[in-house]
Amino acid sequence: MNLKFFRAVLLIKLVFVTCAFSQRSTARFLLWQPSARSYAMGGVGTALSDDATATYYNPANIAFLPGKNVVVSYVKPFPFFDNTHHSYAALTFPVQDYGTVGIAYNRIWREPQFSSSIGTLDAEKPGFFTPTHWVVQLTYAIQLNRLFSAGVNLGLLKQNYMNLQVSIEEGKGKPVSLSAGVGLFGKGLFSKATYYHVMEQDRHSFFDRIAIDRDSRGVTLGLALMNAGPKVTVLDAERKDPLPTTLALGISYLPLVMDDLEVLLAADLVNQLYDAAFLEYAHLGAEIRLLRFWAIRLGYFGDTSAPKTSYYTYGGGFRCKYFTFNIARYNRSLLSTWHFDATLSVEM
């Protein structure tokens, strides 16, 4: 089964990488990650399956989530633009004998803005407009066996710019489109590569962790094609821009699991199919869990096409069996950004 998984990884890469060409994509907000935990670890996530934010990184990852899982995330992506907001909310729940279903809402918006442009403004509030972009996604994942899973998602995407009228080009600037994603996920590979020493009587305690499962030890692999869909027209019907389709390969490794110490290493390689670079981003991250419920995270968000925009990340979190709170700090823009998320998990 492991050989089949690696063959699938290679096949998908060979098929989709040939689609890459130099063309700027639209709806770039789809690249803004929702998970504070992932951001604190440099942006990794394709091979992580801890909460409902997995709906964003790899649809196959939610197949192994226990019970119902709810996550909300909030960040002001540009501290110097205090009126810009990014939020994410997701719910995952198992359907007995049929797999796991996820619903996610991803939105970026700015508070109402005044415009003195000559162009046509929003008729509902003359002189003001509210730039808003959002996508609603439905995800389905199924376990192929106790170690491997596959998943798909479908999304409805809307971008909401102010109304524009530029020379002979005229449009409302509110395009609607569809997006799709597919993913593969495999865990428990080379499980003996993890040093594991946990008291069995603590396995179902209040501070239980997913990583305590035998099948989660060793190496985990993830492969995801995300944001695929038809090209989008904003103004000129003859000019269509693609969505920021990405192909990501992720790996995580759990070298150490003990009662009061746990170490996780992870990396993602991301290719944007409609950009010229063969490898767009390289994400590297590490997580250390102390005393069962505290986490310290470090990472590096590498932009291979523009190295000067790469940055280091760090953060932390608190985690028990039913609740998680994460915080990340990174310097993506001119000023540092704080990122928060919270997760509620109920096993039913």
mmCIF file of C-alpha atoms in Angstrom:
data_model
loop_
_atom_site.group_PDB
_atom_site.id
_atom_site.type_symbol
_atom_site.label_atom_id
_atom_site.label_comp_id
_atom_site.label_asym_id
_atom_site.label_seq_id
_atom_site.Cartn_x
_atom_site.Cartn_y
_atom_site.Cartn_z
ATOM 1 C CA MET A 1 0.000 0.000 0.000
ATOM 2 C CA ASN A 2 2.880 2.364 0.724
ATOM 3 C CA LEU A 3 4.244 1.859 -2.812
ATOM 4 C CA LYS A 4 0.843 2.709 -4.308
ATOM 5 C CA PHE A 5 0.729 5.913 -2.286
ATOM 6 C CA PHE A 6 4.157 7.045 -3.530
ATOM 7 C CA ARG A 7 3.172 6.211 -7.113
ATOM 8 C CA ALA A 8 0.035 8.332 -6.749
ATOM 9 C CA VAL A 9 2.138 11.240 -5.458
ATOM 10 C CA LEU A 10 4.459 11.031 -8.460
ATOM 11 C CA LEU A 11 1.623 10.664 -10.982
ATOM 12 C CA ILE A 12 -0.325 13.685 -9.743
ATOM 13 C CA LYS A 13 2.823 15.812 -9.723
ATOM 14 C CA LEU A 14 3.712 14.851 -13.304
ATOM 15 C CA VAL A 15 0.189 15.466 -14.581
ATOM 16 C CA PHE A 16 -0.431 18.864 -13.033
ATOM 17 C CA VAL A 17 2.999 20.464 -13.097
ATOM 18 C CA THR A 18 2.814 20.599 -16.899
ATOM 19 C CA CYS A 19 -0.091 23.025 -16.550
ATOM 20 C CA ALA A 20 2.196 25.664 -15.061
ATOM 21 C CA PHE A 21 2.809 28.809 -17.072
ATOM 22 C CA SER A 22 3.471 32.456 -16.345
ATOM 23 C CA GLN A 23 0.065 33.981 -15.630
ATOM 24 C CA ARG A 24 -0.976 35.894 -12.554
ATOM 25 C CA SER A 25 -3.897 34.346 -10.707
ATOM 26 C CA THR A 26 -6.822 36.094 -9.065
ATOM 27 C CA ALA A 27 -8.516 35.517 -5.679
ATOM 28 C CA ARG A 28 -5.130 35.561 -3.961
ATOM 29 C CA PHE A 29 -6.831 35.608 -0.564
ATOM 30 C CA LEU A 30 -7.289 31.850 -1.004
ATOM 31 C CA LEU A 31 -3.572 31.537 -0.215
ATOM 32 C CA TRP A 32 -3.965 33.153 3.220
ATOM 33 C CA GLN A 33 -3.799 30.342 5.721
ATOM 34 C CA PRO A 34 -6.347 30.148 8.556
ATOM 35 C CA SER A 35 -4.482 28.093 11.165
ATOM 36 C CA ALA A 36 -2.440 29.903 13.808
ATOM 37 C CA ARG A 37 -0.776 26.606 14.665
ATOM 38 C CA SER A 38 0.328 26.096 11.071
ATOM 39 C CA TYR A 39 1.483 29.687 10.692
ATOM 40 C CA ALA A 40 3.567 29.422 13.862
ATOM 41 C CA MET A 41 5.217 26.388 12.241
ATOM 42 C CA GLY A 42 6.078 28.240 9.043
ATOM 43 C CA GLY A 43 2.851 27.473 7.189
ATOM 44 C CA VAL A 44 2.950 23.660 7.172
ATOM 45 C CA GLY A 45 -0.344 21.788 7.119
ATOM 46 C CA THR A 46 -0.631 19.347 4.214
ATOM 47 C CA ALA A 47 0.430 16.417 6.400
ATOM 48 C CA LEU A 48 -1.181 17.534 9.685
ATOM 49 C CA SER A 49 -4.556 16.308 10.889
ATOM 50 C CA ASP A 50 -5.382 17.795 14.266
ATOM 51 C CA ASP A 51 -8.478 19.960 13.775
ATOM 52 C CA ALA A 52 -11.024 21.268 11.274
ATOM 53 C CA THR A 53 -8.543 23.664 9.633
ATOM 54 C CA ALA A 54 -7.440 20.547 7.752
ATOM 55 C CA THR A 55 -10.309 21.389 5.373
ATOM 56 C CA TYR A 56 -8.103 24.216 4.072
ATOM 57 C CA TYR A 57 -4.811 22.345 3.685
ATOM 58 C CA ASN A 58 -5.817 18.883 2.508
ATOM 59 C CA PRO A 59 -9.380 17.500 2.255
ATOM 60 C CA ALA A 60 -8.145 13.972 2.996
ATOM 61 C CA ASN A 61 -6.822 15.023 6.415
ATOM 62 C CA ILE A 62 -10.233 15.224 8.078
ATOM 63 C CA ALA A 63 -10.902 11.496 7.638
ATOM 64 C CA PHE A 64 -9.117 10.644 10.896
ATOM 65 C CA LEU A 65 -10.497 13.448 13.070
ATOM 66 C CA PRO A 66 -12.360 11.959 16.060
ATOM 67 C CA GLY A 67 -15.918 13.140 16.665
ATOM 68 C CA LYS A 68 -17.180 16.627 15.890
ATOM 69 C CA ASN A 69 -14.659 19.418 15.503
ATOM 70 C CA VAL A 70 -15.265 23.174 15.302
ATOM 71 C CA VAL A 71 -12.565 25.778 14.676
ATOM 72 C CA VAL A 72 -12.621 29.562 14.329
ATOM 73 C CA SER A 73 -9.698 31.747 13.293
ATOM 74 C CA TYR A 74 -9.176 35.504 13.123
ATOM 75 C CA VAL A 75 -6.329 37.756 12.042
ATOM 76 C CA LYS A 76 -5.674 41.296 10.872
ATOM 77 C CA PRO A 77 -3.277 40.430 8.039
ATOM 78 C CA PHE A 78 -1.935 43.974 7.599
ATOM 79 C CA PRO A 79 -1.404 45.732 10.945
ATOM 80 C CA PHE A 80 -0.932 49.097 9.211
ATOM 81 C CA PHE A 81 -4.399 48.672 7.606
ATOM 82 C CA ASP A 82 -6.396 48.237 10.781
ATOM 83 C CA ASN A 83 -9.661 47.896 8.858
ATOM 84 C CA THR A 84 -8.655 44.700 7.001
ATOM 85 C CA HIS A 85 -9.842 41.400 8.509
ATOM 86 C CA HIS A 86 -9.501 37.702 7.713
ATOM 87 C CA SER A 87 -11.644 35.053 9.391
ATOM 88 C CA TYR A 88 -12.146 31.328 8.951
ATOM 89 C CA ALA A 89 -14.668 28.933 10.457
ATOM 90 C CA ALA A 90 -14.998 25.197 9.873
ATOM 91 C CA LEU A 91 -16.997 22.240 11.160
ATOM 92 C CA THR A 92 -16.195 18.565 10.618
ATOM 93 C CA PHE A 93 -18.251 15.572 11.691
ATOM 94 C CA PRO A 94 -18.213 11.841 10.918
ATOM 95 C CA VAL A 95 -21.033 10.143 9.044
ATOM 96 C CA GLN A 96 -21.216 6.570 10.287
ATOM 97 C CA ASP A 97 -19.855 4.083 7.741
ATOM 98 C CA TYR A 98 -19.631 6.780 5.053
ATOM 99 C CA GLY A 99 -16.649 8.940 6.008
ATOM 100 C CA THR A 100 -16.231 12.481 7.337
ATOM 101 C CA VAL A 101 -17.878 15.688 6.132
ATOM 102 C CA GLY A 102 -16.567 19.220 6.561
ATOM 103 C CA ILE A 103 -18.047 22.680 5.988
ATOM 104 C CA ALA A 104 -15.815 25.772 5.923
ATOM 105 C CA TYR A 105 -16.263 29.514 5.427
ATOM 106 C CA ASN A 106 -13.241 31.626 4.504
ATOM 107 C CA ARG A 107 -13.644 35.405 4.303
ATOM 108 C CA ILE A 108 -11.505 38.519 3.945
ATOM 109 C CA TRP A 109 -13.032 41.965 4.092
ATOM 110 C CA ARG A 110 -12.371 45.619 4.714
ATOM 111 C CA GLU A 111 -14.599 47.965 6.621
ATOM 112 C CA PRO A 112 -16.748 50.347 4.495
ATOM 113 C CA GLN A 113 -14.497 52.627 2.484
ATOM 114 C CA PHE A 114 -15.227 56.060 1.032
ATOM 115 C CA SER A 115 -14.263 56.598 -2.585
ATOM 116 C CA SER A 116 -14.010 59.775 -4.622
ATOM 117 C CA SER A 117 -13.466 57.798 -7.814
ATOM 118 C CA ILE A 118 -15.276 58.925 -10.937
ATOM 119 C CA GLY A 119 -16.322 55.343 -11.483
ATOM 120 C CA THR A 120 -19.739 54.017 -10.533
ATOM 121 C CA LEU A 121 -20.079 53.331 -6.799
ATOM 122 C CA ASP A 122 -22.211 50.906 -4.881
ATOM 123 C CA ALA A 123 -25.799 52.040 -5.280
ATOM 124 C CA GLU A 124 -26.776 50.729 -1.856
ATOM 125 C CA LYS A 125 -24.441 53.167 -0.070
ATOM 126 C CA PRO A 126 -23.470 55.994 -2.438
ATOM 127 C CA GLY A 127 -19.888 57.073 -1.876
ATOM 128 C CA PHE A 128 -18.973 53.932 0.096
ATOM 129 C CA PHE A 129 -18.077 50.351 -0.779
ATOM 130 C CA THR A 130 -17.127 47.251 1.204
ATOM 131 C CA PRO A 131 -14.527 45.050 -0.524
ATOM 132 C CA THR A 132 -15.354 41.485 0.515
ATOM 133 C CA HIS A 133 -14.125 38.133 -0.759
ATOM 134 C CA TRP A 134 -15.347 34.779 0.528
ATOM 135 C CA VAL A 135 -15.542 31.092 -0.266
ATOM 136 C CA VAL A 136 -17.804 28.388 1.186
ATOM 137 C CA GLN A 137 -16.452 24.853 0.914
ATOM 138 C CA LEU A 138 -17.933 21.397 1.376
ATOM 139 C CA THR A 139 -15.392 18.647 2.066
ATOM 140 C CA TYR A 140 -15.731 14.877 2.081
ATOM 141 C CA ALA A 141 -13.055 12.375 3.130
ATOM 142 C CA ILE A 142 -13.011 8.624 3.523
ATOM 143 C CA GLN A 143 -10.564 6.233 5.169
ATOM 144 C CA LEU A 144 -9.156 3.778 2.646
ATOM 145 C CA ASN A 145 -7.799 1.722 5.543
ATOM 146 C CA ARG A 146 -6.461 2.461 9.023
ATOM 147 C CA LEU A 147 -3.482 4.410 7.599
ATOM 148 C CA PHE A 148 -4.602 6.021 4.326
ATOM 149 C CA SER A 149 -7.405 8.344 3.290
ATOM 150 C CA ALA A 150 -8.624 10.354 0.301
ATOM 151 C CA GLY A 151 -10.745 13.477 0.144
ATOM 152 C CA VAL A 152 -12.355 16.044 -2.141
ATOM 153 C CA ASN A 153 -13.868 19.469 -1.661
ATOM 154 C CA LEU A 154 -16.055 21.834 -3.670
ATOM 155 C CA GLY A 155 -16.270 25.563 -3.097
ATOM 156 C CA LEU A 156 -18.424 28.518 -4.101
ATOM 157 C CA LEU A 157 -16.264 31.614 -4.425
ATOM 158 C CA LYS A 158 -17.278 35.270 -4.642
ATOM 159 C CA GLN A 159 -15.144 38.390 -4.955
ATOM 160 C CA ASN A 160 -16.777 41.721 -4.225
ATOM 161 C CA TYR A 161 -14.917 44.768 -5.490
ATOM 162 C CA MET A 162 -16.386 48.237 -5.905
ATOM 163 C CA ASN A 163 -18.303 48.850 -9.153
ATOM 164 C CA LEU A 164 -15.992 50.062 -11.878
ATOM 165 C CA GLN A 165 -16.319 51.848 -15.195
ATOM 166 C CA VAL A 166 -13.031 52.212 -17.040
ATOM 167 C CA SER A 167 -13.177 53.657 -20.595
ATOM 168 C CA ILE A 168 -15.129 51.106 -22.668
ATOM 169 C CA GLU A 169 -14.735 48.316 -20.081
ATOM 170 C CA GLU A 170 -17.609 48.056 -17.682
ATOM 171 C CA GLY A 171 -18.371 45.545 -14.967
ATOM 172 C CA LYS A 172 -19.687 45.137 -11.465
ATOM 173 C CA GLY A 173 -16.512 43.610 -10.079
ATOM 174 C CA LYS A 174 -18.413 40.850 -8.265
ATOM 175 C CA PRO A 175 -17.420 37.604 -9.994
ATOM 176 C CA VAL A 176 -18.710 34.247 -8.759
ATOM 177 C CA SER A 177 -16.845 31.022 -9.449
ATOM 178 C CA LEU A 178 -16.442 27.409 -8.388
ATOM 179 C CA SER A 179 -13.347 25.775 -6.944
ATOM 180 C CA ALA A 180 -12.361 22.196 -6.185
ATOM 181 C CA GLY A 181 -9.642 20.258 -4.427
ATOM 182 C CA VAL A 182 -8.479 16.659 -3.994
ATOM 183 C CA GLY A 183 -6.066 15.118 -1.537
ATOM 184 C CA LEU A 184 -4.352 11.985 -0.282
ATOM 185 C CA PHE A 185 -3.149 11.341 3.250
ATOM 186 C CA GLY A 186 -1.093 8.564 4.777
ATOM 187 C CA LYS A 187 0.039 8.197 8.389
ATOM 188 C CA GLY A 188 1.874 5.695 10.547
ATOM 189 C CA LEU A 189 4.656 5.134 8.007
ATOM 190 C CA PHE A 190 7.886 3.873 9.600
ATOM 191 C CA SER A 191 6.136 3.933 12.976
ATOM 192 C CA LYS A 192 9.156 2.412 14.718
ATOM 193 C CA ALA A 193 11.066 5.617 13.962
ATOM 194 C CA THR A 194 9.240 7.242 16.904
ATOM 195 C CA TYR A 195 10.542 6.834 20.431
ATOM 196 C CA TYR A 196 7.320 6.272 22.356
ATOM 197 C CA HIS A 197 6.998 6.054 26.131
ATOM 198 C CA VAL A 198 3.582 6.960 27.573
ATOM 199 C CA MET A 199 1.827 5.435 30.568
ATOM 200 C CA GLU A 200 -1.129 3.436 29.257
ATOM 201 C CA GLN A 201 -3.423 4.537 32.077
ATOM 202 C CA ASP A 202 -3.077 8.133 30.829
ATOM 203 C CA ARG A 203 -4.322 7.426 27.330
ATOM 204 C CA HIS A 204 -7.878 8.588 27.991
ATOM 205 C CA SER A 205 -7.137 11.423 30.353
ATOM 206 C CA PHE A 206 -8.335 14.999 29.994
ATOM 207 C CA PHE A 207 -5.032 15.820 28.289
ATOM 208 C CA ASP A 208 -5.247 13.031 25.702
ATOM 209 C CA ARG A 209 -3.576 13.811 22.365
ATOM 210 C CA ILE A 210 -4.116 12.544 18.834
ATOM 211 C CA ALA A 211 -0.402 11.763 18.525
ATOM 212 C CA ILE A 212 -0.741 9.162 21.278
ATOM 213 C CA ASP A 213 -2.409 6.827 18.769
ATOM 214 C CA ARG A 214 -0.064 4.094 17.565
ATOM 215 C CA ASP A 215 -1.040 4.732 13.932
ATOM 216 C CA SER A 216 0.038 8.377 14.209
ATOM 217 C CA ARG A 217 3.653 7.603 15.038
ATOM 218 C CA GLY A 218 6.513 7.803 12.586
ATOM 219 C CA VAL A 219 6.097 9.645 9.286
ATOM 220 C CA THR A 220 2.945 11.176 7.814
ATOM 221 C CA LEU A 221 2.578 12.194 4.155
ATOM 222 C CA GLY A 222 0.022 14.433 2.489
ATOM 223 C CA LEU A 223 -0.607 15.479 -1.104
ATOM 224 C CA ALA A 224 -3.207 18.074 -2.080
ATOM 225 C CA LEU A 225 -4.333 19.883 -5.211
ATOM 226 C CA MET A 226 -6.323 22.927 -4.073
ATOM 227 C CA ASN A 227 -8.242 25.851 -5.603
ATOM 228 C CA ALA A 228 -8.672 24.283 -9.021
ATOM 229 C CA GLY A 229 -11.486 25.693 -11.117
ATOM 230 C CA PRO A 230 -12.557 27.729 -14.130
ATOM 231 C CA LYS A 231 -10.960 31.069 -14.885
ATOM 232 C CA VAL A 232 -12.643 34.159 -13.472
ATOM 233 C CA THR A 233 -13.755 37.327 -15.258
ATOM 234 C CA VAL A 234 -13.712 40.528 -13.204
ATOM 235 C CA LEU A 235 -14.299 43.265 -15.809
ATOM 236 C CA ASP A 236 -13.419 42.402 -19.379
ATOM 237 C CA ALA A 237 -15.175 39.253 -20.631
ATOM 238 C CA GLU A 238 -12.237 38.586 -22.941
ATOM 239 C CA ARG A 239 -9.784 38.567 -20.052
ATOM 240 C CA LYS A 240 -10.017 35.684 -17.620
ATOM 241 C CA ASP A 241 -7.656 34.972 -14.749
ATOM 242 C CA PRO A 242 -7.122 31.566 -13.114
ATOM 243 C CA LEU A 243 -7.614 30.788 -9.460
ATOM 244 C CA PRO A 244 -4.403 30.350 -7.405
ATOM 245 C CA THR A 245 -4.303 26.582 -7.906
ATOM 246 C CA THR A 246 -1.667 24.915 -5.742
ATOM 247 C CA LEU A 247 -0.117 21.479 -5.575
ATOM 248 C CA ALA A 248 1.360 20.774 -2.140
ATOM 249 C CA LEU A 249 3.408 17.862 -0.856
ATOM 250 C CA GLY A 250 3.731 17.656 2.907
ATOM 251 C CA ILE A 251 5.608 15.471 5.356
ATOM 252 C CA SER A 252 5.604 15.374 9.145
ATOM 253 C CA TYR A 253 7.669 13.283 11.525
ATOM 254 C CA LEU A 254 7.059 12.523 15.175
ATOM 255 C CA PRO A 255 10.479 11.537 16.585
ATOM 256 C CA LEU A 256 9.579 11.620 20.285
ATOM 257 C CA VAL A 257 6.442 11.023 22.371
ATOM 258 C CA MET A 258 6.740 10.895 26.158
ATOM 259 C CA ASP A 259 4.468 11.700 29.084
ATOM 260 C CA ASP A 260 5.611 15.311 29.375
ATOM 261 C CA LEU A 261 7.457 15.893 26.107
ATOM 262 C CA GLU A 262 6.496 15.530 22.462
ATOM 263 C CA VAL A 263 8.373 16.707 19.361
ATOM 264 C CA LEU A 264 6.950 17.174 15.859
ATOM 265 C CA LEU A 265 8.817 18.201 12.688
ATOM 266 C CA ALA A 266 7.059 19.106 9.433
ATOM 267 C CA ALA A 267 7.684 20.489 5.951
ATOM 268 C CA ASP A 268 5.544 21.487 2.957
ATOM 269 C CA LEU A 269 6.597 22.126 -0.644
ATOM 270 C CA VAL A 270 4.060 24.154 -2.638
ATOM 271 C CA ASN A 271 3.845 24.806 -6.372
ATOM 272 C CA GLN A 272 1.401 27.363 -7.806
ATOM 273 C CA LEU A 273 0.398 25.914 -11.150
ATOM 274 C CA TYR A 274 -0.203 29.257 -12.854
ATOM 275 C CA ASP A 275 3.026 30.918 -11.756
ATOM 276 C CA ALA A 276 6.350 30.541 -13.504
ATOM 277 C CA ALA A 277 8.303 29.048 -10.593
ATOM 278 C CA PHE A 278 8.487 25.264 -10.280
ATOM 279 C CA LEU A 279 8.530 25.552 -6.484
ATOM 280 C CA GLU A 280 6.770 28.602 -5.076
ATOM 281 C CA TYR A 281 6.924 28.074 -1.302
ATOM 282 C CA ALA A 282 8.905 25.949 1.142
ATOM 283 C CA HIS A 283 7.480 25.708 4.662
ATOM 284 C CA LEU A 284 9.459 24.316 7.589
ATOM 285 C CA GLY A 285 8.208 23.958 11.140
ATOM 286 C CA ALA A 286 8.750 22.376 14.536
ATOM 287 C CA GLU A 287 6.501 21.907 17.550
ATOM 288 C CA ILE A 288 7.452 20.978 21.101
ATOM 289 C CA ARG A 289 4.724 20.003 23.558
ATOM 290 C CA LEU A 290 5.543 20.372 27.243
ATOM 291 C CA LEU A 291 3.685 18.977 30.257
ATOM 292 C CA ARG A 292 1.053 17.545 27.918
ATOM 293 C CA PHE A 293 -0.881 20.702 27.215
ATOM 294 C CA TRP A 294 1.563 23.548 26.399
ATOM 295 C CA ALA A 295 3.064 23.942 22.930
ATOM 296 C CA ILE A 296 5.992 25.985 21.609
ATOM 297 C CA ARG A 297 6.329 26.382 17.832
ATOM 298 C CA LEU A 298 8.941 27.730 15.435
ATOM 299 C CA GLY A 299 8.974 27.883 11.660
ATOM 300 C CA TYR A 300 10.221 29.367 8.422
ATOM 301 C CA PHE A 301 7.978 30.549 5.587
ATOM 302 C CA GLY A 302 10.186 30.446 2.489
ATOM 303 C CA ASP A 303 9.194 32.238 -0.712
ATOM 304 C CA THR A 304 11.504 30.771 -3.355
ATOM 305 C CA SER A 305 10.534 33.283 -6.061
ATOM 306 C CA ALA A 306 11.150 36.294 -3.798
ATOM 307 C CA PRO A 307 13.548 35.291 -0.991
ATOM 308 C CA LYS A 308 13.477 38.762 0.542
ATOM 309 C CA THR A 309 9.817 38.244 1.458
ATOM 310 C CA SER A 310 10.558 35.033 3.386
ATOM 311 C CA TYR A 311 10.183 35.236 7.147
ATOM 312 C CA TYR A 312 10.479 33.329 10.413
ATOM 313 C CA THR A 313 7.457 32.474 12.530
ATOM 314 C CA TYR A 314 6.849 31.484 16.117
ATOM 315 C CA GLY A 315 3.987 30.932 18.504
ATOM 316 C CA GLY A 316 2.455 28.674 21.079
ATOM 317 C CA GLY A 317 -0.730 27.121 22.273
ATOM 318 C CA PHE A 318 -2.730 25.306 24.895
ATOM 319 C CA ARG A 319 -4.351 21.966 24.201
ATOM 320 C CA CYS A 320 -6.502 19.567 26.161
ATOM 321 C CA LYS A 321 -8.776 16.793 24.965
ATOM 322 C CA TYR A 322 -11.727 19.028 24.088
ATOM 323 C CA PHE A 323 -10.304 22.512 23.541
ATOM 324 C CA THR A 324 -7.333 24.114 21.797
ATOM 325 C CA PHE A 325 -6.138 27.714 21.655
ATOM 326 C CA ASN A 326 -3.283 28.764 19.365
ATOM 327 C CA ILE A 327 -1.399 31.983 18.748
ATOM 328 C CA ALA A 328 1.141 32.851 16.053
ATOM 329 C CA ARG A 329 3.442 35.790 15.459
ATOM 330 C CA TYR A 330 5.016 36.506 12.084
ATOM 331 C CA ASN A 331 6.269 39.404 10.016
ATOM 332 C CA ARG A 332 4.677 38.916 6.595
ATOM 333 C CA SER A 333 4.175 42.651 6.031
ATOM 334 C CA LEU A 334 5.984 45.754 7.250
ATOM 335 C CA LEU A 335 4.796 45.133 10.796
ATOM 336 C CA SER A 336 4.395 41.933 12.785
ATOM 337 C CA THR A 337 1.028 40.187 12.778
ATOM 338 C CA TRP A 338 -0.743 38.334 15.589
ATOM 339 C CA HIS A 339 -2.884 35.354 14.571
ATOM 340 C CA PHE A 340 -5.347 33.485 16.814
ATOM 341 C CA ASP A 341 -7.527 30.410 16.512
ATOM 342 C CA ALA A 342 -9.579 28.222 18.832
ATOM 343 C CA THR A 343 -10.875 24.682 18.429
ATOM 344 C CA LEU A 344 -13.640 22.741 20.154
ATOM 345 C CA SER A 345 -13.587 18.966 19.728
ATOM 346 C CA VAL A 346 -16.289 16.595 20.965
ATOM 347 C CA GLU A 347 -16.007 12.841 20.492
ATOM 348 C CA MET A 348 -19.480 11.431 19.968
#
